[in-house]
Coordinates of N, CA and C in Angstrom, one line a residue:
M104 N 98.8 28.7 -61.6 CA 97.7 29.6 -61.5 C 96.8 29.2 -60.4
K105 N 96.4 30.1 -59.5 CA 95.8 29.8 -58.2 C 94.2 29.5 -58.6
K106 N 93.6 28.5 -58.2 CA 92.2 28.1 -58.5 C 91.3 29.3 -57.7
T107 N 90.3 29.7 -58.5 CA 89.4 30.8 -57.9 C 88.3 30.0 -57.1
L108 N 88.1 30.3 -55.8 CA 87.1 29.6 -54.9 C 85.9 30.6 -54.9
N109 N 84.6 30.0 -54.9 CA 83.5 30.7 -55.0 C 82.8 31.1 -53.7
R110 N 83.6 31.0 -52.7 CA 83.3 31.6 -51.3 C 84.4 31.6 -50.4
P111 N 84.4 32.4 -49.4 CA 85.6 32.6 -48.5 C 85.9 31.2 -47.9
I112 N 87.2 31.0 -47.7 CA 87.7 30.0 -46.9 C 87.3 30.0 -45.4
R113 N 86.8 29.1 -44.9 CA 86.3 29.1 -43.5 C 87.5 28.5 -42.6
V114 N 87.9 29.1 -41.6 CA 89.0 28.6 -40.6 C 88.7 28.7 -39.3
L115 N 88.8 27.8 -38.6 CA 88.6 27.8 -37.1 C 90.0 27.7 -36.5
V116 N 90.1 28.9 -35.5 CA 91.4 28.9 -34.9 C 91.2 28.5 -33.5
A117 N 91.9 27.6 -33.0 CA 91.6 26.9 -31.8 C 93.0 27.1 -30.7
K118 N 92.5 27.2 -29.4 CA 93.4 27.1 -28.4 C 92.9 25.8 -27.5
V119 N 93.7 24.7 -27.5 CA 93.1 23.5 -26.8 C 93.9 23.4 -25.4
G120 N 93.2 23.0 -24.5 CA 93.9 22.5 -23.0 C 94.0 23.8 -22.3
L121 N 95.1 23.8 -21.4 CA 95.2 24.9 -20.4 C 96.2 25.9 -20.8
D122 N 96.6 26.0 -22.2 CA 97.5 27.0 -22.7 C 96.8 28.2 -22.6
G123 N 97.1 29.2 -21.7 CA 96.3 30.4 -21.7 C 96.9 31.6 -22.5
H124 N 97.9 31.2 -23.5 CA 98.5 32.4 -24.2 C 97.8 32.4 -25.4
D125 N 97.2 33.5 -25.7 CA 96.3 33.5 -26.9 C 96.7 34.7 -27.8
R126 N 97.6 35.4 -27.5 CA 97.9 36.6 -28.3 C 98.2 36.2 -29.7
G127 N 99.1 35.1 -30.0 CA 99.5 34.6 -31.2 C 98.2 34.0 -32.1
A128 N 97.4 33.4 -31.4 CA 96.3 33.0 -31.9 C 95.3 34.0 -32.6
K129 N 95.4 35.3 -31.8 CA 94.5 36.3 -32.1 C 95.0 36.9 -33.3
V130 N 96.4 37.1 -33.3 CA 97.0 37.8 -34.5 C 96.9 36.9 -35.7
I131 N 96.9 35.7 -35.6 CA 96.7 34.8 -36.8 C 95.2 35.1 -37.2
A132 N 94.3 34.8 -36.2 CA 92.9 35.1 -36.6 C 92.7 36.3 -37.4
T133 N 93.2 37.4 -37.0 CA 93.0 38.7 -37.5 C 93.6 38.8 -38.9
S134 N 94.8 38.3 -39.0 CA 95.6 38.0 -40.3 C 94.9 37.3 -41.4
L135 N 94.2 36.1 -40.9 CA 93.5 35.5 -41.9 C 92.4 36.0 -42.3
R136 N 91.6 36.7 -41.3 CA 90.4 37.4 -41.6 C 90.7 38.7 -42.7
D137 N 91.9 39.2 -42.4 CA 92.3 40.3 -43.4 C 92.7 39.8 -44.6
A138 N 93.1 38.6 -44.9 CA 93.2 38.0 -46.2 C 92.2 37.6 -46.8
G139 N 90.9 37.6 -46.5 CA 89.6 37.4 -46.9 C 88.9 36.1 -46.3
M140 N 89.5 35.5 -45.4 CA 89.0 34.3 -44.9 C 88.0 34.6 -43.8
E141 N 87.0 33.6 -43.7 CA 86.0 33.7 -42.5 C 86.7 33.0 -41.3
V142 N 86.8 33.6 -40.1 CA 87.5 33.1 -39.0 C 86.6 32.9 -37.8
I143 N 86.7 31.6 -37.3 CA 85.9 31.5 -36.0 C 87.1 31.1 -35.0
Y144 N 87.1 31.9 -33.9 CA 88.0 31.8 -32.8 C 87.4 31.2 -31.8
T145 N 87.8 30.0 -31.3 CA 87.3 29.2 -30.0 C 87.4 29.9 -28.7
G146 N 88.4 30.6 -28.6 CA 88.7 31.1 -27.2 C 89.6 30.1 -26.4
L147 N 89.8 30.3 -25.2 CA 90.7 29.5 -24.6 C 90.2 28.3 -24.0
R148 N 91.1 27.3 -23.6 CA 90.7 26.2 -22.9 C 89.6 25.2 -23.5
Q149 N 89.9 25.0 -24.6 CA 88.9 23.9 -25.5 C 89.4 22.6 -25.3
T150 N 88.5 21.8 -25.6 CA 89.0 20.3 -25.7 C 89.0 19.8 -27.0
P151 N 89.8 18.8 -27.3 CA 89.8 18.3 -28.6 C 88.5 18.2 -29.3
E152 N 87.5 17.5 -28.5 CA 86.1 17.3 -28.9 C 85.4 18.5 -29.2
M153 N 85.5 19.5 -28.5 CA 84.8 20.9 -28.7 C 85.5 21.4 -30.0
V154 N 86.8 21.2 -30.1 CA 87.3 21.8 -31.5 C 86.7 21.0 -32.7
V155 N 86.7 19.7 -32.6 CA 86.1 19.0 -33.9 C 84.7 19.4 -34.0
N156 N 83.9 19.3 -32.8 CA 82.4 19.6 -33.0 C 82.2 21.0 -33.5
T157 N 83.0 22.0 -33.0 CA 82.9 23.4 -33.6 C 83.1 23.3 -35.3
A158 N 84.2 22.6 -35.4 CA 84.5 22.6 -37.0 C 83.4 21.9 -37.9
I159 N 82.9 20.9 -37.3 CA 81.8 20.4 -38.1 C 80.6 21.4 -38.1
Q160 N 80.4 21.9 -36.9 CA 78.9 22.8 -36.9 C 79.2 24.0 -37.8
E161 N 80.5 24.5 -37.9 CA 80.7 25.7 -38.6 C 81.0 25.4 -40.1
D162 N 81.2 24.1 -40.5 CA 81.7 23.7 -41.8 C 82.9 24.4 -42.3
V163 N 83.9 24.1 -41.5 CA 85.3 24.9 -41.9 C 86.0 24.1 -42.8
D164 N 86.8 24.7 -43.4 CA 87.9 24.1 -44.5 C 89.2 23.7 -43.8
A165 N 89.5 24.6 -42.6 CA 90.7 24.3 -42.1 C 90.4 24.4 -40.6
I166 N 91.4 23.9 -39.6 CA 91.5 24.1 -38.3 C 93.0 24.4 -38.0
G167 N 93.2 25.5 -37.3 CA 94.6 26.1 -37.0 C 94.6 26.0 -35.4
I168 N 95.5 25.1 -34.8 CA 95.6 25.0 -33.5 C 96.9 25.8 -33.1
S169 N 96.7 26.6 -32.1 CA 97.8 27.4 -31.6 C 98.2 26.8 -30.2
I170 N 99.4 26.3 -30.0 CA 99.8 25.6 -28.9 C 101.1 26.0 -28.5
L171 N 101.2 26.5 -27.3 CA 102.6 27.0 -26.6 C 102.9 26.1 -25.5
S172 N 102.0 25.2 -25.0 CA 102.1 24.5 -23.7 C 103.0 23.3 -23.7
G173 N 103.4 22.9 -24.8 CA 104.2 21.7 -24.8 C 103.3 20.4 -25.0
A174 N 102.0 20.5 -25.1 CA 101.0 19.5 -25.0 C 100.7 19.1 -26.6
H175 N 101.6 19.3 -27.6 CA 101.2 19.3 -28.9 C 101.2 17.8 -29.3
M176 N 102.0 16.8 -28.6 CA 102.1 15.5 -29.0 C 100.9 14.7 -28.4
T177 N 100.1 15.5 -27.6 CA 98.7 14.9 -27.1 C 97.6 15.5 -27.8
V178 N 97.6 16.8 -28.0 CA 96.5 17.6 -28.6 C 96.3 17.2 -30.1
F179 N 97.3 17.3 -30.8 CA 97.1 17.1 -32.4 C 96.6 15.6 -32.6
P180 N 97.3 14.5 -32.0 CA 96.9 13.3 -32.3 C 95.4 13.0 -31.7
K181 N 95.1 13.6 -30.7 CA 93.5 13.5 -30.0 C 92.6 14.1 -31.4
V182 N 93.0 15.1 -31.6 CA 92.1 16.0 -32.6 C 91.9 15.0 -33.9
M183 N 93.2 14.6 -34.5 CA 93.1 13.7 -35.6 C 92.3 12.4 -35.4
A184 N 92.4 11.9 -34.4 CA 91.6 10.6 -33.9 C 90.2 10.8 -33.8
I185 N 89.7 12.0 -33.3 CA 88.3 12.3 -33.5 C 87.9 12.8 -34.6
M186 N 88.6 13.4 -35.4 CA 88.4 13.7 -36.8 C 88.1 12.5 -37.7
K187 N 89.0 11.6 -37.7 CA 88.8 10.2 -38.3 C 87.6 9.5 -37.8
Q188 N 87.4 9.4 -36.6 CA 86.1 9.0 -35.9 C 85.0 9.5 -36.5
K189 N 84.9 10.7 -36.7 CA 83.8 11.4 -37.4 C 83.7 11.5 -38.8
Q190 N 84.7 10.9 -39.5 CA 84.9 11.0 -41.0 C 85.0 12.3 -41.5
L191 N 85.9 13.1 -40.8 CA 86.1 14.4 -41.1 C 87.3 14.4 -41.9
D192 N 87.5 13.9 -42.9 CA 88.6 13.7 -43.6 C 89.1 14.7 -44.9
D193 N 88.3 15.6 -45.0 CA 88.6 16.6 -46.1 C 88.9 18.2 -45.5
V194 N 89.3 18.0 -44.0 CA 89.5 19.4 -43.2 C 91.1 19.5 -43.1
L195 N 91.7 20.4 -43.4 CA 93.1 20.6 -43.1 C 93.2 21.0 -41.6
V196 N 94.3 20.3 -40.9 CA 94.6 20.5 -39.6 C 96.0 21.1 -39.7
T197 N 96.1 22.3 -39.3 CA 97.4 22.9 -39.1 C 97.6 23.5 -37.8
G198 N 98.7 24.4 -37.7 CA 98.9 25.1 -36.5 C 100.2 25.6 -36.2
G199 N 100.4 25.9 -35.3 CA 101.9 26.4 -34.9 C 101.9 26.7 -33.3
G200 N 103.1 27.3 -33.0 CA 103.5 27.5 -31.8 C 104.9 26.9 -31.4
I201 N 105.2 26.6 -30.3 CA 106.5 26.0 -29.9 C 106.3 24.5 -30.0
I202 N 107.0 24.1 -31.1 CA 106.9 22.6 -31.5 C 108.3 22.4 -32.0
P203 N 109.0 21.4 -31.4 CA 110.2 21.0 -32.1 C 110.0 20.3 -33.3
E204 N 110.9 20.6 -34.2 CA 111.1 20.2 -35.7 C 110.9 18.6 -35.7
G205 N 111.6 17.9 -34.8 CA 111.3 16.3 -34.8 C 109.8 16.0 -34.6
D206 N 109.2 16.8 -33.7 CA 107.8 16.5 -33.3 C 107.0 17.0 -34.3
M207 N 107.3 18.0 -35.2 CA 106.5 18.4 -36.2 C 106.4 17.4 -37.4
K208 N 107.6 16.7 -37.6 CA 107.7 15.6 -38.7 C 106.6 14.4 -38.2
K209 N 106.8 14.1 -36.9 CA 105.9 13.0 -36.5 C 104.4 13.3 -36.5
L210 N 104.1 14.4 -36.3 CA 102.8 14.7 -36.4 C 102.3 14.9 -37.9
Q211 N 103.0 15.4 -38.6 CA 102.9 15.2 -40.0 C 102.6 14.0 -40.5
E212 N 103.2 13.0 -40.0 CA 103.1 11.4 -40.3 C 101.8 10.9 -40.0
I213 N 101.1 11.6 -39.0 CA 99.8 11.2 -38.7 C 98.7 12.0 -39.4
G214 N 99.1 12.8 -40.3 CA 98.1 13.6 -41.1 C 98.0 14.9 -40.8
V215 N 98.8 15.6 -39.8 CA 98.7 17.1 -39.5 C 99.5 17.7 -40.7
G216 N 98.9 18.8 -41.1 CA 99.5 19.7 -42.1 C 100.8 20.4 -41.7
E217 N 101.1 21.3 -42.5 CA 102.2 22.2 -42.2 C 102.1 22.9 -40.8
L218 N 103.1 22.9 -40.1 CA 103.3 23.5 -38.9 C 104.1 24.7 -38.8
F219 N 103.7 25.9 -38.2 CA 104.4 27.1 -38.3 C 104.9 27.4 -37.0
A220 N 106.3 27.8 -37.0 CA 107.0 28.5 -35.9 C 106.8 29.7 -35.6
P221 N 107.0 30.4 -34.4 CA 106.8 31.7 -34.3 C 107.7 32.6 -35.1
G222 N 107.1 33.7 -35.7 CA 108.0 34.5 -36.8 C 107.7 34.0 -38.2
T223 N 107.0 33.2 -38.3 CA 106.7 32.6 -39.7 C 105.9 33.9 -40.3
A224 N 106.3 34.3 -41.7 CA 105.6 35.3 -42.4 C 104.1 34.9 -42.6
M225 N 103.1 35.8 -42.2 CA 101.7 35.7 -42.3 C 101.3 35.2 -44.0
K226 N 102.1 35.8 -44.8 CA 101.9 35.4 -46.2 C 102.0 33.9 -46.4
D227 N 103.1 33.3 -45.9 CA 103.5 31.9 -46.1 C 102.2 31.0 -45.4
I228 N 101.6 31.4 -44.4 CA 100.4 30.8 -43.7 C 99.2 31.0 -44.5
V229 N 99.0 32.2 -45.0 CA 97.7 32.4 -45.9 C 97.9 31.6 -47.2
D230 N 99.1 31.7 -47.9 CA 99.4 31.0 -49.0 C 99.0 29.2 -48.8
Y231 N 99.7 29.0 -47.8 CA 99.4 27.4 -47.5 C 98.1 27.0 -47.4
I232 N 97.2 27.8 -46.6 CA 95.9 27.4 -46.3 C 95.0 27.6 -47.7
E233 N 95.3 28.6 -48.3 CA 94.6 28.8 -49.7 C 94.9 27.7 -50.8
N234 N 96.1 27.4 -50.7 CA 96.6 26.4 -51.8 C 96.0 25.0 -51.5
W235 N 96.0 24.7 -50.0 CA 95.6 23.3 -49.5 C 94.2 23.2 -49.8
V236 N 93.4 24.3 -49.5 CA 92.0 24.3 -49.5 C 91.5 24.1 -51.1
A237 N 92.1 24.9 -51.9 CA 91.9 24.9 -53.3 C 92.1 23.7 -53.8
E238 N 93.1 22.8 -53.5 CA 93.4 21.4 -53.9 C 92.5 20.5 -53.4
H239 N 92.0 20.5 -52.1 CA 91.6 19.3 -51.3 C 90.1 19.4 -51.1
R240 N 89.6 20.6 -51.1 CA 88.1 20.9 -50.8 C 87.5 21.0 -52.1
K241 N 86.0 20.6 -52.0 CA 85.3 20.5 -53.1 C 84.2 21.7 -53.0
F242 N 84.4 22.9 -53.4 CA 83.3 23.9 -53.5 C 83.6 24.8 -54.6

């Protein structure tokens, strides 16, 4: 049985670095909003520091990073390091894009959550975020 939350889940959808392809991020943001979540979209060309600072300012439950540039092995570890430094240990970091399966496993080993490839059903992404937040966030 799914735990009932007493407020909408807050998700930050982020585009980090020089990756200028944001159609997928906008589709994800809209779909999460349509599922009842509050969504903050960073826009293009954010730094890892900007993403984490926005996550803190907006009190989000999850950060979803869309990355198609191939910089995932730089971006995700940097975001995780800044979050650890700022003691932001109860916020999900998830995301998707063009990320090889072997790299997904390495990123999950450092604390990144599930990563989704293009074509993943939106229901799977929504369910994952809802279940993770219900289990890990206290509200």
